[in-house]
Coordinates of C-alpha atoms in Angstrom, one line a residue:
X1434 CA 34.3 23.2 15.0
X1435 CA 35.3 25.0 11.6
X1436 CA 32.3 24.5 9.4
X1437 CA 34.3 23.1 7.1
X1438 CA 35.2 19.4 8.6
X1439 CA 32.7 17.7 10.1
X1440 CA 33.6 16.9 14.0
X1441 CA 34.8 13.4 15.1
X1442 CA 33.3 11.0 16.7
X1443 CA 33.7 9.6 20.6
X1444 CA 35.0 6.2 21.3
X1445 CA 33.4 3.4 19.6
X1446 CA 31.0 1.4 22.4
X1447 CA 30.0 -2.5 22.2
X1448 CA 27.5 -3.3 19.8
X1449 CA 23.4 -3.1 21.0
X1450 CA 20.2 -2.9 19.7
X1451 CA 18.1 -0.6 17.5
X1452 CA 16.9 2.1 18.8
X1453 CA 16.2 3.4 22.3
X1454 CA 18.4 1.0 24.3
X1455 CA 21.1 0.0 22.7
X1456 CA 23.7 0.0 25.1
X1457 CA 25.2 3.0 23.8
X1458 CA 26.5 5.5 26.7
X1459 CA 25.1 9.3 26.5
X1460 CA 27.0 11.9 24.5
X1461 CA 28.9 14.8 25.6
X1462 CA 27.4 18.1 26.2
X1463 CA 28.2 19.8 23.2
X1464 CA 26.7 23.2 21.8
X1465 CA 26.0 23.7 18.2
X1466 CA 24.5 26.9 16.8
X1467 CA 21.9 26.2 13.3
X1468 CA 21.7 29.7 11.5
X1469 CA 19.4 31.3 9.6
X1470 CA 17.9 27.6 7.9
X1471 CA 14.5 27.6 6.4
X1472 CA 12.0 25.2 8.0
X1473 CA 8.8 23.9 5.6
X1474 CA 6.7 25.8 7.5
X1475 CA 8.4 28.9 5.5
X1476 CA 10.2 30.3 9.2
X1477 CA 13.6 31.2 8.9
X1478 CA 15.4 30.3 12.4
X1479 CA 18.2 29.9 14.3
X1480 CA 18.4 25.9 16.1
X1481 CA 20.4 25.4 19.0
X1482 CA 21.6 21.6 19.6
X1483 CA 23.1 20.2 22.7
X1484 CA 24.0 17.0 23.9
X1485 CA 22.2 15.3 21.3
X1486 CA 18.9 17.1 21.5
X1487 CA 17.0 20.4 20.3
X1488 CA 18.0 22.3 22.9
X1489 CA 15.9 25.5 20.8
X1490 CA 14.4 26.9 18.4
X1491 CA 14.0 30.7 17.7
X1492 CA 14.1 33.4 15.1
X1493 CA 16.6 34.1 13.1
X1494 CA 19.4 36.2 15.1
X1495 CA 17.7 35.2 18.3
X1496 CA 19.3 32.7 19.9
X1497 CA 22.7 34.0 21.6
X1498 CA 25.6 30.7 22.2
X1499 CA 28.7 32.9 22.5
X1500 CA 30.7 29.5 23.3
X1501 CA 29.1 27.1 20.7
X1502 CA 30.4 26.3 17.4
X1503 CA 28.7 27.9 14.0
X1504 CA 26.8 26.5 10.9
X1505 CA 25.6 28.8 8.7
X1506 CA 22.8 27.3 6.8
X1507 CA 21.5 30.5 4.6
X1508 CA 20.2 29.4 2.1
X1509 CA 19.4 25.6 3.1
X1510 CA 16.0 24.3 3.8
X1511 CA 16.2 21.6 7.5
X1512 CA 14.7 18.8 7.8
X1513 CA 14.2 15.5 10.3
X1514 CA 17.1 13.2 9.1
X1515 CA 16.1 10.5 7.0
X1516 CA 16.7 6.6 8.3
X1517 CA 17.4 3.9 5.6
X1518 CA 15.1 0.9 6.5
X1519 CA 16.3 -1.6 4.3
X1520 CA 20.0 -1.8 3.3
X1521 CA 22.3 -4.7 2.7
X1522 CA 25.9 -4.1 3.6
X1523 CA 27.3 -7.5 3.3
X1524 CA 26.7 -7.6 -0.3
X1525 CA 26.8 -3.7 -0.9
X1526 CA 29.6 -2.2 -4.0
X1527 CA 30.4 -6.1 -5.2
X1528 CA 28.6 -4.8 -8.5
X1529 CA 31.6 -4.5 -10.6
X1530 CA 33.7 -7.5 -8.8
X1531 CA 34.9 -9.9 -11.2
X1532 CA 35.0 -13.7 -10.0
X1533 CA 33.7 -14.8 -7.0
X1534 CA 32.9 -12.2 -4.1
X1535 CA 34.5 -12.9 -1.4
X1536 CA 32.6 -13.0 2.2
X1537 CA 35.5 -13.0 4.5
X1538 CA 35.3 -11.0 7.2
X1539 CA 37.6 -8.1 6.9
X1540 CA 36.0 -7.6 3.0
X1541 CA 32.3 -7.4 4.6
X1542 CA 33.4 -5.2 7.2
X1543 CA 34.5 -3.1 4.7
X1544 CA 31.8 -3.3 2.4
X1545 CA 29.3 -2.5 4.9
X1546 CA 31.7 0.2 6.5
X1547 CA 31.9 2.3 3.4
X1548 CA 28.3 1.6 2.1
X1549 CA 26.9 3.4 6.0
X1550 CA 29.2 6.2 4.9
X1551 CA 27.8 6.5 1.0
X1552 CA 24.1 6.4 2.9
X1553 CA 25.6 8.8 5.9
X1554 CA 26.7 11.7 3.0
X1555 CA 23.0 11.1 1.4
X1556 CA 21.6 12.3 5.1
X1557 CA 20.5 8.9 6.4
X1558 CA 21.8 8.3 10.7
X1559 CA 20.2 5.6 10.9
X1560 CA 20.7 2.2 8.7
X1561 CA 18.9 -1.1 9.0
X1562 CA 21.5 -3.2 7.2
X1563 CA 19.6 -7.1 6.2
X1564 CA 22.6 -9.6 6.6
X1565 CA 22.4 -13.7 5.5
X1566 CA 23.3 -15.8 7.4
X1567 CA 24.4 -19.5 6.8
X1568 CA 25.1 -21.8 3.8
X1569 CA 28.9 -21.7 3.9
X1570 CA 29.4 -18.9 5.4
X1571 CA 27.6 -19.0 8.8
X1572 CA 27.9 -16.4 11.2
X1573 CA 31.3 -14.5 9.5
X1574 CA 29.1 -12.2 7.3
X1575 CA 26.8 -10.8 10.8
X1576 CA 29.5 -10.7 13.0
X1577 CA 31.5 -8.1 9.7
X1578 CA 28.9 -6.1 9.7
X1579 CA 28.5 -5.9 13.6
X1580 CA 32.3 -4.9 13.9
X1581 CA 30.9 -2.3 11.0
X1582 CA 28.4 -1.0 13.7
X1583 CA 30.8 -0.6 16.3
X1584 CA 33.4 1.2 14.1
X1585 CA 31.0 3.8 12.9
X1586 CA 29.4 4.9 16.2
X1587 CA 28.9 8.2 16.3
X1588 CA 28.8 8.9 12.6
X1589 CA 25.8 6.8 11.9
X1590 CA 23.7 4.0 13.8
X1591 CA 24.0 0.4 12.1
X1592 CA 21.6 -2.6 12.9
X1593 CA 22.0 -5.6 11.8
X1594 CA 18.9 -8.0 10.9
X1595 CA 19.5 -11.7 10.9
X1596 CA 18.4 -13.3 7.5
X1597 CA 18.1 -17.2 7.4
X1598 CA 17.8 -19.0 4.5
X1599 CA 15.9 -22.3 5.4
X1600 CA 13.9 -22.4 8.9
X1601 CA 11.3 -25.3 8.3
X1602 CA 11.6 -29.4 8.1
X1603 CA 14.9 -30.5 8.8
X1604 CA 16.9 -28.9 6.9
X1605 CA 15.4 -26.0 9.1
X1606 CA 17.1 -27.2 11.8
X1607 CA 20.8 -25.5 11.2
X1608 CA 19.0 -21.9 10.2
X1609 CA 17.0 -21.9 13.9
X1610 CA 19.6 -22.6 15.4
X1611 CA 22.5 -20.3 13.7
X1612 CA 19.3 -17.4 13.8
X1613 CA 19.5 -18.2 18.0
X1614 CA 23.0 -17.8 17.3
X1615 CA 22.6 -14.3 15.6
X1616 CA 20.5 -12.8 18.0
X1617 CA 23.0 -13.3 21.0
X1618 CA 25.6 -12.5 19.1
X1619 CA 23.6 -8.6 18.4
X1620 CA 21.7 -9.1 15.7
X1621 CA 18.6 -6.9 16.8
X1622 CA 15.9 -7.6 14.0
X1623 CA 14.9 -11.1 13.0
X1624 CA 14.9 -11.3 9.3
X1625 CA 14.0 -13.4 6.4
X1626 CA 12.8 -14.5 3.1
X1627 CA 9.4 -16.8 3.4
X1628 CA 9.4 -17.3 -0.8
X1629 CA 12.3 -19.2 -0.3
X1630 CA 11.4 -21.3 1.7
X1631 CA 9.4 -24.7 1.0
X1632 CA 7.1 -23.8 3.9
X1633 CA 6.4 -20.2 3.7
X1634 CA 3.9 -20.1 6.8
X1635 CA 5.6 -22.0 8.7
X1636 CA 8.9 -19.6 8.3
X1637 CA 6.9 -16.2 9.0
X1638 CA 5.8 -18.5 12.1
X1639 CA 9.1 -19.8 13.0
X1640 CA 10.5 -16.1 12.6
X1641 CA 7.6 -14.9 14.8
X1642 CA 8.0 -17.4 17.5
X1643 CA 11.6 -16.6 17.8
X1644 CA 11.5 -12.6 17.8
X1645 CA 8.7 -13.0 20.8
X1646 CA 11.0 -15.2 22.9
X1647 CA 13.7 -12.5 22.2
X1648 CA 11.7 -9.1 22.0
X1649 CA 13.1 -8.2 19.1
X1650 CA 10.9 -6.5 15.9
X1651 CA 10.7 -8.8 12.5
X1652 CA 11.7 -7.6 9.0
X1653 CA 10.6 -9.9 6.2
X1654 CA 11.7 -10.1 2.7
X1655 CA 8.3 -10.9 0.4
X1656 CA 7.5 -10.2 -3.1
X1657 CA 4.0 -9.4 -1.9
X1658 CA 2.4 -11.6 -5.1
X1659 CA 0.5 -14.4 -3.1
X1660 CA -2.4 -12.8 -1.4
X1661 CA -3.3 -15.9 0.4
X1662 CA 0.3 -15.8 2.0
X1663 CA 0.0 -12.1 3.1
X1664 CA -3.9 -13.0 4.3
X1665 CA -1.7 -15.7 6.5
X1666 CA 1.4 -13.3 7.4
X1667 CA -1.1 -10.3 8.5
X1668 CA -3.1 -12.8 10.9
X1669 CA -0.3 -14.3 12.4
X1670 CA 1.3 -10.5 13.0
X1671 CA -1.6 -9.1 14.7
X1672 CA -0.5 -7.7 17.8
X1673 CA 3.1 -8.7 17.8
X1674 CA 5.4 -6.4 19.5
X1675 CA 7.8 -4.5 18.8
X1676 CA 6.2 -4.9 15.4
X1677 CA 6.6 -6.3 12.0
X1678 CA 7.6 -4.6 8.9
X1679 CA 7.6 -6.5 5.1
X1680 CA 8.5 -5.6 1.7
X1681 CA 9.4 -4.8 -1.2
X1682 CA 6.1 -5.6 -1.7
X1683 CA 6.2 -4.7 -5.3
X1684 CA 3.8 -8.2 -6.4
X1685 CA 1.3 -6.1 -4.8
X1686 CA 1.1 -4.1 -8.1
X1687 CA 0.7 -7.0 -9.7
X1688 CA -2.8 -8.0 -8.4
X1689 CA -6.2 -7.3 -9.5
X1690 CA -7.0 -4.1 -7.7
X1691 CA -9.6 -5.5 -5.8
X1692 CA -7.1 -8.1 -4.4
X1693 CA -4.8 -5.5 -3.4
X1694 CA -7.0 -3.3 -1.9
X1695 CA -8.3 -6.6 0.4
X1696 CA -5.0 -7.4 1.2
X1697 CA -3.7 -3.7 1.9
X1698 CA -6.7 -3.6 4.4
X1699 CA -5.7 -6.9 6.6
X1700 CA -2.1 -5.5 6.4
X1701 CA -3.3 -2.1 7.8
X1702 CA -5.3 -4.1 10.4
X1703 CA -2.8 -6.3 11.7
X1704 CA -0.4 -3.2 12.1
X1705 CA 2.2 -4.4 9.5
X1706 CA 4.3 -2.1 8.1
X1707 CA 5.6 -2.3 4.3
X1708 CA 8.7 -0.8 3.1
X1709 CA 8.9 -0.4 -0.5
X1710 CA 12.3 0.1 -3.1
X1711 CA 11.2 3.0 -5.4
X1712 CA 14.8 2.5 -6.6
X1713 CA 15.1 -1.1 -7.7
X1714 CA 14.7 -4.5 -6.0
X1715 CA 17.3 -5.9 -3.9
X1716 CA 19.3 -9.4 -4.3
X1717 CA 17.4 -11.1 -1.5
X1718 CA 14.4 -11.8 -3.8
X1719 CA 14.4 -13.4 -7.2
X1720 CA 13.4 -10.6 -10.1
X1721 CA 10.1 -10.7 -11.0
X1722 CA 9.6 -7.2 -12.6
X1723 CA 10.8 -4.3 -11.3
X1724 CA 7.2 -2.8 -9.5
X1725 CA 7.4 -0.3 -6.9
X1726 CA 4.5 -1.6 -4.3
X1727 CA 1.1 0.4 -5.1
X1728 CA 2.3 2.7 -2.2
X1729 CA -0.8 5.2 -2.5
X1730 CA -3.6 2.2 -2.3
X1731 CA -1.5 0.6 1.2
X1732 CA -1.2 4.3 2.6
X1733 CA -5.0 5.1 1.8
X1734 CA -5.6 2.0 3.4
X1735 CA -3.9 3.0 6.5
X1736 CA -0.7 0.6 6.3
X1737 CA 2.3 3.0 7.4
X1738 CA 4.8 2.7 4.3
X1739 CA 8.3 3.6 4.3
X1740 CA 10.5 3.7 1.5
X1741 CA 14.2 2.0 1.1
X1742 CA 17.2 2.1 -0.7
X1743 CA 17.6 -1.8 -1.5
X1744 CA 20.9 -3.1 -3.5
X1745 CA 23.6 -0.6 -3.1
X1746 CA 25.5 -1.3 -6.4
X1747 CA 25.1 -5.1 -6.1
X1748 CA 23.4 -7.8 -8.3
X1749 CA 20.3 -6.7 -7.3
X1750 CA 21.0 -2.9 -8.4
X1751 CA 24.5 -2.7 -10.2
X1752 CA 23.7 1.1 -10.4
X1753 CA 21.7 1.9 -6.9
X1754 CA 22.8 4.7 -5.1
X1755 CA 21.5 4.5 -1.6
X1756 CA 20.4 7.7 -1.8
X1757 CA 17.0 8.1 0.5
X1758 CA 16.3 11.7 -1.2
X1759 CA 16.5 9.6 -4.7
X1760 CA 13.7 7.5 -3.2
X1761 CA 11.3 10.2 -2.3
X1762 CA 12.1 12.1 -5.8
X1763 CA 10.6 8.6 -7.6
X1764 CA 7.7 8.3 -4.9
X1765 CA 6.9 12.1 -5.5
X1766 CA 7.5 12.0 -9.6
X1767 CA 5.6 8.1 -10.3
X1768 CA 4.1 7.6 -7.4
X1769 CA 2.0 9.7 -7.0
X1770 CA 2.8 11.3 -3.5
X1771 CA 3.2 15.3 -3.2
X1772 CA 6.7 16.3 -2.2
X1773 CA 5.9 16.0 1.6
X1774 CA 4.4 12.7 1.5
X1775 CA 7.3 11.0 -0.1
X1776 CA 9.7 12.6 2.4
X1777 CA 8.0 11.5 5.3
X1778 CA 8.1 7.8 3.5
X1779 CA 12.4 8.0 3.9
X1780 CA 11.8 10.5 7.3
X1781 CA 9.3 10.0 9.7
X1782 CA 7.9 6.9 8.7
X1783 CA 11.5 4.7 7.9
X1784 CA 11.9 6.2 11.7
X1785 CA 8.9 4.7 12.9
X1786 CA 9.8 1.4 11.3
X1787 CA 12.7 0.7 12.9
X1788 CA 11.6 1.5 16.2
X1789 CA 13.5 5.1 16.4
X1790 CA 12.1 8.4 18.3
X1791 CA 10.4 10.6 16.2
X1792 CA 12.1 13.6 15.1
X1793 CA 10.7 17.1 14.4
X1794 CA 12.5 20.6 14.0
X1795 CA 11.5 21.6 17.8
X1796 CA 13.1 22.0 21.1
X1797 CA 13.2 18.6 23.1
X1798 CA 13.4 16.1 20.1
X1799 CA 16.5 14.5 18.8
X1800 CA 19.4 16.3 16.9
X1801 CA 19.2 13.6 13.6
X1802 CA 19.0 16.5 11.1
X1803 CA 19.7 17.1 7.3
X1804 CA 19.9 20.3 6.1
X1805 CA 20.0 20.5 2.2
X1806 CA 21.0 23.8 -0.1
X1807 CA 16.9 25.2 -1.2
X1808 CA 13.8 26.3 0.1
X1809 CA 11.2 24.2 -0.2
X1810 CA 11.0 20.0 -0.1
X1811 CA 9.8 19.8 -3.9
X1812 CA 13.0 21.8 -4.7
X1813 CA 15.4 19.5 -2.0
X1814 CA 13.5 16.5 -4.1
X1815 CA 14.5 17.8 -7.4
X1816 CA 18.4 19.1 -7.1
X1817 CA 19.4 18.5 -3.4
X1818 CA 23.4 18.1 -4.1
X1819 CA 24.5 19.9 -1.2
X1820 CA 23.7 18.7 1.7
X1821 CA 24.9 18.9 5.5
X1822 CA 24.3 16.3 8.0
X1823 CA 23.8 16.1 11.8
X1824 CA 23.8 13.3 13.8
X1825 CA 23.8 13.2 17.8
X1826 CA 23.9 16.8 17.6
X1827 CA 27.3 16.9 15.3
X1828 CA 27.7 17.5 12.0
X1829 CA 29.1 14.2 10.6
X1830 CA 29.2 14.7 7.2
X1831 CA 28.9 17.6 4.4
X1832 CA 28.6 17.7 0.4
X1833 CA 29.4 20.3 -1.4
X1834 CA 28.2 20.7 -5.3
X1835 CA 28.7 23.9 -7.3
X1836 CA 27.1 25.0 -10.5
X1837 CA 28.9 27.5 -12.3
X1838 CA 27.6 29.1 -16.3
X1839 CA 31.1 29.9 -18.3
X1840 CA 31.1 33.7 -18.8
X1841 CA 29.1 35.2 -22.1
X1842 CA 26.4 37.6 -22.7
X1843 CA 23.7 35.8 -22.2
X1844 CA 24.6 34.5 -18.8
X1845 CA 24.9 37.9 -17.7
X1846 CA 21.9 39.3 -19.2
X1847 CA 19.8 36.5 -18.1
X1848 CA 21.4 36.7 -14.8
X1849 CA 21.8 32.9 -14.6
X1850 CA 22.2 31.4 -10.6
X1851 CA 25.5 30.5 -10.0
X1852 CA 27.3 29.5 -7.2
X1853 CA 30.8 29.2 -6.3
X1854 CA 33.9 31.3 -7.4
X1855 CA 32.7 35.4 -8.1
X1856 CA 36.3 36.2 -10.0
X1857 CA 36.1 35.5 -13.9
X1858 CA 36.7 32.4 -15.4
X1859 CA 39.1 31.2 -17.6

């Protein structure tokens, strides 16, 4: 593979669900060579990936694969991939539409197509993309973004969660049934908004009822602002498997600290996880102040909080960028998490969340890796612009940036960084 394109992918499979066991067949036994990256620990190494795993990892110059293709990553730090836990590709890069957006089928599909890619050249391989479903569109908007999923195999892996409007009293009715609808059609996350609902216990119940008949996890939208309602969500979550995940969360902030701190405490007990939007709410909830969720009180608490990207250039964010090391840079810089923590927020933990293996930079573990140009995370935070990304053990994507001072005296002198082209400039 020349380092220069990234490699393609295989044929595209039918659609499944997150995670382990989603009816996707094994890759091919390819061998791909990592050399000379810098790990956090401070190692330099060489990483040798095939057929989708670790295969090793060594010192620098160690590791010998005559036959397998090159990367040189001098110079670039590696890390676990990040996942993107909460996107919305239906309504993704309609910002700047004028009129009406339209919903038909081939415009979502490519909507949510392009916005995987956008989140694929950030570093994220895995996206959890929250889809409505109903009013007068139905089903078209799910089964867009499933076709997405299907396309994009093997460059990225896209879920889709189903997201209701109305699921109590009678006008209930239609949303149960069109979310029984969703799930056999692949939807493999039951979704929602409770606040929107007239009956907001008896939606997180409906929504729970439904993912235990079908095995599947729960992700709720909630603004987090009602403890009583979270007192009710956290009991009724307790337990459930494959496990229930919530947010934005940003009314949280909101509360008397006491009140947060109690309600943080049954979330941690019940084993609910919150993802927050460091970057901006998302369209799904009605703006009540833009307030990241108090994401230092919930993790000192013991709830496992991941961080999401949110609107992707929609009404919700008309500027959001999808970019998963932008949301640890705003967790690290005003929230008060060191440089590690707020990576592991968009990389281990958005992992956990959506029910994927656990990745670490060690022999046996999955190939989902971003390597970005620095040496340390607080740097990668701060101006990671190129960045090289491996998913399945492939590199599927690469971005390039170059910084170059015009020629004077006093770049010279100073002996400035500089990368790109070493002949004089113009």
């Amino acid at each position: 593979m020349p380092d220069s394109h990234p490699q393609q992918p295989p044929h595209s499979p039918r659609s499944g669900g997150e995670g382990a066991g989603s009816g996707v067949p094994a890759e091919p036994a390819t061998t791909l060579l990592l050399a000379g990256p810098r790990l956090t620990d401070g190692r330099t190494v060489d990483v040798r990936l095939s057929g989708g795993r670790i295969e090793a990892v060594g010192a620098a110059g160690s590791l010998a694969a005559p036959t397998a293709s090159r990367v040189d990553l001098s110079g670039y730090l590696l890390l676990p991939a990040p996942a993107e836990p909460h996107a919305h590709g239906d309504t993704a890069l309609t910002a700047d539409i004028e009129g009406p957006v339209s919903y038909a089928p081939e415009e979502v599909q490519r909507r949510a197509t392009e916005a995987a890619l956008l989140q694929l050249g950030h570093g994220a391989t895995a996206v959890r993309s929250h889809v409505r479903i109903g009013d007068a569109h139905g089903l078209r908007p799910l089964e867009a973004v499933l076709q997405a999923r299907r396309s994009l195999f093997g460059l990225t892996d896209l879920t889709a969660v189903a997201v209701p409007r109305l699921l109590t009293g009678r006008a209930g009715a239609d949303g149960r049934a069109m979310l029984r609808d969703a799930l056999k059609m692949g939807a493999a996350v039951v979704g929602g908004c409770p606040d929107l609902d007239p009956d907001p216990h008896g939606y997180a119940q409906a929504v729970l009822e439904l993912a235990a008949e079908h095995g599947c996890p729960v992700d709720l939208h909630t603004d987090g602002d009602d403890p009583a309602r979270l007192a009710g969500l956290a009991a009724m979550a307790r337990g459930v498997r494959p496990g229930v995940t919530i947010g934005p969360c940003g009314g949280l902030s909101r509360l008397p600290l006491s009140v947060a701190t109690r309600a943080a405490d049954q979330l941690a007990a019940a084993g609910v996880t919150v993802v927050c939007l460091p970057q901006g709410d998302c369209a799904a909830l009605e703006r009540r102040g833009l307030r990241t969720a108090p994401v230092r009180l919930l993790r000192s608490a013991g709830v496992r909080v991941a961080a999401g990207s949110g609107a992707l250039r929609d009404a919700g964010n008309p500027v959001g960028r999808g970019d998963p090391l932008e949301a640890a840079y705003l967790l690290a810089s005003q929230g008060g998490l060191r440089a590690a923590e707020a990576y592991e927020t968009v990389g281990s933990a958005a992992r956990e969340a959506m029910g994927l293996p656990r990745v670490r930079v060690e022999a046996g573990c999955p190939a989902e890796l971003l390597a970005v140009r620095g040496d340390r995370i607080s740097g990668v935070l701060s101006l990671g612009y190129s960045r090289i990304v491996i998913h399945r053990g492939r590199v599927v994507a690469r971005t390039s940036a170059v910084r170059e001072y015009c020629d004077s005296a006093v770049a010279v002198a100073l002996d400035l960084p500089r990368q790109g082209r070493m002949e004089p400039g113009p």
